[in-house]
Short mmCIF file of C-alpha atoms in Angstrom, two decimals:
data_model
loop_
_atom_site.label_atom_id
_atom_site.label_comp_id
_atom_site.label_asym_id
_atom_site.label_seq_id
_atom_site.Cartn_x
_atom_site.Cartn_y
_atom_site.Cartn_z
CA UNK A 18 12.76 8.97 -7.65
CA UNK A 19 9.71 9.94 -5.78
CA UNK A 20 9.88 9.50 -1.92
CA UNK A 21 7.53 9.83 0.82
CA UNK A 22 8.59 10.99 4.42
CA UNK A 23 6.26 10.51 7.43
CA UNK A 24 8.19 11.94 10.26
CA UNK A 25 5.46 10.96 13.19
CA UNK A 26 6.11 7.09 14.09
CA UNK A 27 4.01 7.25 16.83
CA UNK A 28 0.30 9.64 17.63
CA UNK A 29 -2.07 9.29 20.32
CA UNK A 30 -5.20 11.21 20.69
CA UNK A 31 -8.04 11.47 22.61
CA UNK A 32 -11.24 10.25 21.60
CA UNK A 33 -13.66 12.96 19.88
CA UNK A 34 -10.36 15.07 20.07
CA UNK A 35 -8.78 16.04 16.64
CA UNK A 36 -5.33 14.89 15.26
CA UNK A 37 -3.24 15.81 12.28
CA UNK A 38 -0.97 13.03 10.74
CA UNK A 39 1.94 14.69 8.72
CA UNK A 40 3.56 13.72 5.48
CA UNK A 41 6.04 14.95 3.09
CA UNK A 42 7.47 14.12 -0.24
CA UNK A 43 9.65 14.99 -2.70
CA UNK A 44 8.90 14.90 -6.31
CA UNK A 45 9.85 16.91 -9.67
CA UNK A 46 6.70 15.89 -11.24
CA UNK A 47 3.80 18.14 -11.89
CA UNK A 48 1.07 15.94 -12.04
CA UNK A 49 0.06 13.19 -9.59
CA UNK A 50 -1.90 11.51 -6.94
CA UNK A 51 -1.60 10.95 -2.90
CA UNK A 52 -3.01 8.59 -1.06
CA UNK A 53 -4.12 8.14 2.62
CA UNK A 54 -3.87 4.37 3.44
CA UNK A 55 -5.13 3.11 7.08
CA UNK A 56 -4.10 -0.40 8.19
CA UNK A 57 -5.55 -1.50 11.08
CA UNK A 58 -4.83 -4.65 13.01
CA UNK A 59 -6.45 -6.88 10.83
CA UNK A 60 -3.47 -6.34 8.37
CA UNK A 61 -6.12 -4.98 5.18
CA UNK A 62 -5.32 -1.67 3.20
CA UNK A 63 -7.90 0.63 3.08
CA UNK A 64 -8.35 3.72 1.24
CA UNK A 65 -9.23 6.59 3.34
CA UNK A 66 -8.64 9.64 0.80
CA UNK A 67 -6.83 10.82 -2.13
CA UNK A 68 -5.92 13.73 -3.63
CA UNK A 69 -5.61 14.90 -6.93
CA UNK A 70 -2.44 17.17 -7.38
CA UNK A 71 -4.45 18.67 -9.99
CA UNK A 72 -7.14 19.79 -7.40
CA UNK A 73 -6.11 23.16 -5.23
CA UNK A 74 -9.74 21.77 -3.17
CA UNK A 75 -8.12 19.74 -0.33
CA UNK A 76 -10.16 16.11 -0.16
CA UNK A 77 -12.71 15.33 2.27
CA UNK A 78 -14.43 12.41 3.28
CA UNK A 79 -16.81 12.52 6.36
CA UNK A 80 -14.62 12.98 9.39
CA UNK A 81 -11.62 13.08 7.51
CA UNK A 82 -9.84 15.58 5.36
CA UNK A 83 -6.19 16.38 4.30
CA UNK A 84 -4.47 19.83 4.53
CA UNK A 85 -2.23 19.40 0.46
CA UNK A 86 0.02 21.76 -0.21
CA UNK A 87 1.49 21.68 -3.14
CA UNK A 88 4.48 24.48 -2.94
CA UNK A 89 5.33 22.65 0.13
CA UNK A 90 5.25 19.32 -0.70
CA UNK A 91 3.16 18.45 2.44
CA UNK A 92 0.07 16.41 2.37
CA UNK A 93 -1.48 16.09 6.22
CA UNK A 94 -4.74 14.34 6.95
CA UNK A 95 -6.82 15.49 10.08
CA UNK A 96 -9.50 13.37 11.69
CA UNK A 97 -11.70 14.73 13.40
CA UNK A 98 -14.01 13.46 16.62
CA UNK A 99 -11.43 10.43 16.51
CA UNK A 100 -13.36 7.30 17.55
CA UNK A 101 -11.73 4.26 19.19
CA UNK A 102 -11.86 2.30 15.52
CA UNK A 103 -9.70 4.68 14.29
CA UNK A 104 -6.87 3.33 15.99
CA UNK A 105 -4.49 1.89 12.84
CA UNK A 106 -1.12 2.18 10.79
CA UNK A 107 -1.40 5.26 8.95
CA UNK A 108 0.45 5.18 5.94
CA UNK A 109 1.09 8.53 3.04
CA UNK A 110 0.99 7.22 -0.38
CA UNK A 111 2.60 9.02 -4.26
CA UNK A 112 1.44 7.78 -7.51
CA UNK A 113 2.95 9.51 -10.49
CA UNK A 114 0.56 10.92 -12.87
CA UNK A 115 2.09 9.56 -15.77
CA UNK A 116 3.29 5.81 -16.50
CA UNK A 117 4.39 4.13 -13.55
CA UNK A 118 1.56 3.46 -11.77
CA UNK A 119 3.09 2.16 -8.59
CA UNK A 120 2.48 3.30 -5.41
CA UNK A 121 5.64 5.23 -2.88
CA UNK A 122 4.45 4.63 0.47
CA UNK A 123 6.03 6.44 3.52
CA UNK A 124 7.34 4.47 7.32
CA UNK A 125 3.59 5.23 8.65
CA UNK A 126 2.29 6.08 11.68
CA UNK A 127 1.19 4.53 14.49
CA UNK A 128 -2.51 6.01 15.58
CA UNK A 129 -3.69 5.24 19.26
CA UNK A 130 -7.22 6.42 20.31
CA UNK A 131 -7.31 7.14 24.05
CA UNK A 132 -11.04 6.44 25.39
CA UNK B 230 -17.27 -8.37 -5.89
CA UNK B 231 -15.38 -10.09 -3.11
CA UNK B 232 -12.34 -7.85 -3.46
CA UNK B 233 -8.72 -8.97 -4.08
CA UNK B 234 -8.31 -12.52 -2.61
CA UNK B 235 -4.94 -13.69 -1.36
CA UNK B 236 -3.76 -17.03 0.04
CA UNK B 237 -2.78 -18.69 2.02
CA UNK B 238 -3.41 -16.16 4.57
CA UNK B 239 -0.30 -17.06 6.58
CA UNK B 240 2.20 -19.52 5.68
CA UNK B 241 4.98 -21.07 7.53
CA UNK B 242 7.69 -23.05 6.07
CA UNK B 243 11.51 -24.43 6.45
CA UNK B 244 14.30 -22.74 4.93
CA UNK B 245 14.91 -23.98 1.58
CA UNK B 246 11.76 -25.04 0.75
CA UNK B 247 9.62 -23.59 -2.32
CA UNK B 248 6.77 -21.10 -0.96
CA UNK B 249 3.79 -19.88 -3.89
CA UNK B 250 1.71 -17.03 -2.86
CA UNK B 251 -1.29 -16.55 -4.83
CA UNK B 252 -4.13 -14.04 -5.50
CA UNK B 253 -7.03 -13.00 -7.76
CA UNK B 254 -7.33 -9.69 -8.66
CA UNK B 255 -10.83 -7.70 -8.76
CA UNK B 256 -12.77 -8.62 -12.03
CA UNK B 257 -12.08 -6.49 -14.40
CA UNK B 258 -9.02 -4.68 -13.00
CA UNK B 259 -6.27 -4.54 -15.84
CA UNK B 260 -2.96 -4.19 -13.66
CA UNK B 261 -2.02 -5.86 -10.61
CA UNK B 262 0.73 -5.12 -8.04
CA UNK B 263 2.72 -7.54 -5.12
CA UNK B 264 3.89 -5.58 -2.14
CA UNK B 265 6.04 -6.75 0.46
CA UNK B 266 5.83 -4.97 3.89
CA UNK B 267 8.77 -5.53 6.28
CA UNK B 268 9.48 -3.68 9.84
CA UNK B 269 12.54 -2.27 8.25
CA UNK B 270 11.62 -1.69 5.07
CA UNK B 271 7.99 -0.54 5.48
CA UNK B 272 5.76 -1.23 2.34
CA UNK B 273 7.60 -1.76 -1.11
CA UNK B 274 6.43 -3.07 -4.43
CA UNK B 275 8.11 -6.15 -5.77
CA UNK B 276 6.73 -6.15 -9.45
CA UNK B 277 3.21 -5.38 -11.26
CA UNK B 278 1.60 -5.99 -13.94
CA UNK B 279 -0.35 -4.46 -17.05
CA UNK B 280 -2.70 -6.37 -18.56
CA UNK B 281 -0.89 -9.78 -17.39
CA UNK B 282 2.47 -8.46 -18.73
CA UNK B 283 5.42 -7.81 -16.06
CA UNK B 284 5.36 -4.44 -16.32
CA UNK B 285 8.26 -3.06 -13.70
CA UNK B 286 9.94 -6.48 -11.61
CA UNK B 287 12.59 -3.88 -10.31
CA UNK B 288 11.49 -4.70 -6.82
CA UNK B 289 12.41 -8.25 -6.93
CA UNK B 290 14.53 -8.56 -4.69
CA UNK B 291 16.80 -11.58 -6.26
CA UNK B 292 16.50 -14.87 -8.85
CA UNK B 293 14.99 -16.68 -5.67
CA UNK B 294 11.89 -14.28 -6.58
CA UNK B 295 9.78 -15.07 -9.74
CA UNK B 296 6.13 -14.04 -10.25
CA UNK B 297 3.29 -14.52 -13.12
CA UNK B 298 0.26 -13.92 -14.55
CA UNK B 299 -0.98 -16.22 -16.18
CA UNK B 300 -4.70 -14.82 -16.81
CA UNK B 301 -6.21 -11.91 -16.21
CA UNK B 302 -7.53 -13.46 -12.72
CA UNK B 303 -5.26 -15.17 -11.55
CA UNK B 304 -1.50 -14.39 -10.63
CA UNK B 305 1.45 -16.25 -8.53
CA UNK B 306 4.52 -15.05 -6.46
CA UNK B 307 7.03 -17.88 -5.96
CA UNK B 308 10.16 -17.91 -3.77
CA UNK B 309 12.40 -20.85 -4.23
CA UNK B 310 14.33 -21.67 -2.03
CA UNK B 311 13.10 -19.43 0.99
CA UNK B 312 15.68 -17.63 3.17
CA UNK B 313 14.06 -16.45 6.94
CA UNK B 314 14.60 -12.70 5.28
CA UNK B 315 12.08 -13.39 2.96
CA UNK B 316 9.64 -13.36 6.35
CA UNK B 317 7.02 -10.64 5.36
CA UNK B 318 3.60 -9.68 4.45
CA UNK B 319 2.76 -9.85 0.95
CA UNK B 320 -0.10 -7.89 -0.52
CA UNK B 321 -1.42 -8.09 -3.87
CA UNK B 322 -3.42 -5.10 -5.20
CA UNK B 323 -5.31 -4.40 -8.38
CA UNK B 324 -6.35 -1.53 -10.26
CA UNK B 325 -8.67 -0.67 -13.18
CA UNK B 326 -7.21 0.89 -16.38
CA UNK B 327 -7.08 4.88 -16.15
CA UNK B 328 -5.62 7.55 -13.90
CA UNK B 329 -7.99 8.37 -11.98
CA UNK B 330 -8.60 5.18 -10.41
CA UNK B 331 -7.43 3.33 -6.40
CA UNK B 332 -5.72 0.09 -5.82
CA UNK B 333 -7.67 -1.88 -3.94
CA UNK B 334 -5.54 -4.14 -1.47
CA UNK B 335 -5.78 -8.33 -0.21
CA UNK B 336 -5.89 -9.18 3.18
CA UNK B 337 -1.94 -9.80 2.69
CA UNK B 338 0.03 -13.06 3.25
CA UNK B 339 2.07 -13.65 6.13
CA UNK B 340 4.80 -15.92 5.28
CA UNK B 341 7.14 -16.87 8.04
CA UNK B 342 10.22 -18.80 7.02
CA UNK B 343 11.91 -20.48 9.82
#
């Protein structure tokens, strides 16, 4: 079974600085998708960024980018120019590229932005 | 589109009572998922449907939990009888067909069983 591990329960960063959230995963599959979801205090799960395992190029969405290291099974999220609105729980998630459609989530990292 | 709609947003009930959570997926999405979020166990899949058919219910904790999807626009998750350990946030998510699509989540139902 696939597992996702986020080793940082909490992180904090100064506003306008850059922060990196770590995620590792375990799988024997070669075809899969990885995601970062943001959960603000409103509870809504919001997709931040996604990465297809077959793509070597790291995904980027504005201030959010990932460092995908397939051999190391690592998928970190970098937030540049941190803003107060980035404060939230961040979840790393895995989905098989095959039949199983469910998302497997890490335990989450609580990100605090210091003004 | 209004997104995935869940009701109620909050539910407080007494132990032993029946609880029904509701979900309306995004129109056109053919996969629907029920997740539960707790501090101890994080986010875990309870069950998911493809084209209204349950595909994987291995995450359903026990017989007290049941889920139905009578049509493409509605699903329920029922707990009968409820217990205090069922207190959690329950999320519904839906996804369109295709490998390269993503799941969209509702705002969740916070269930408290006292």
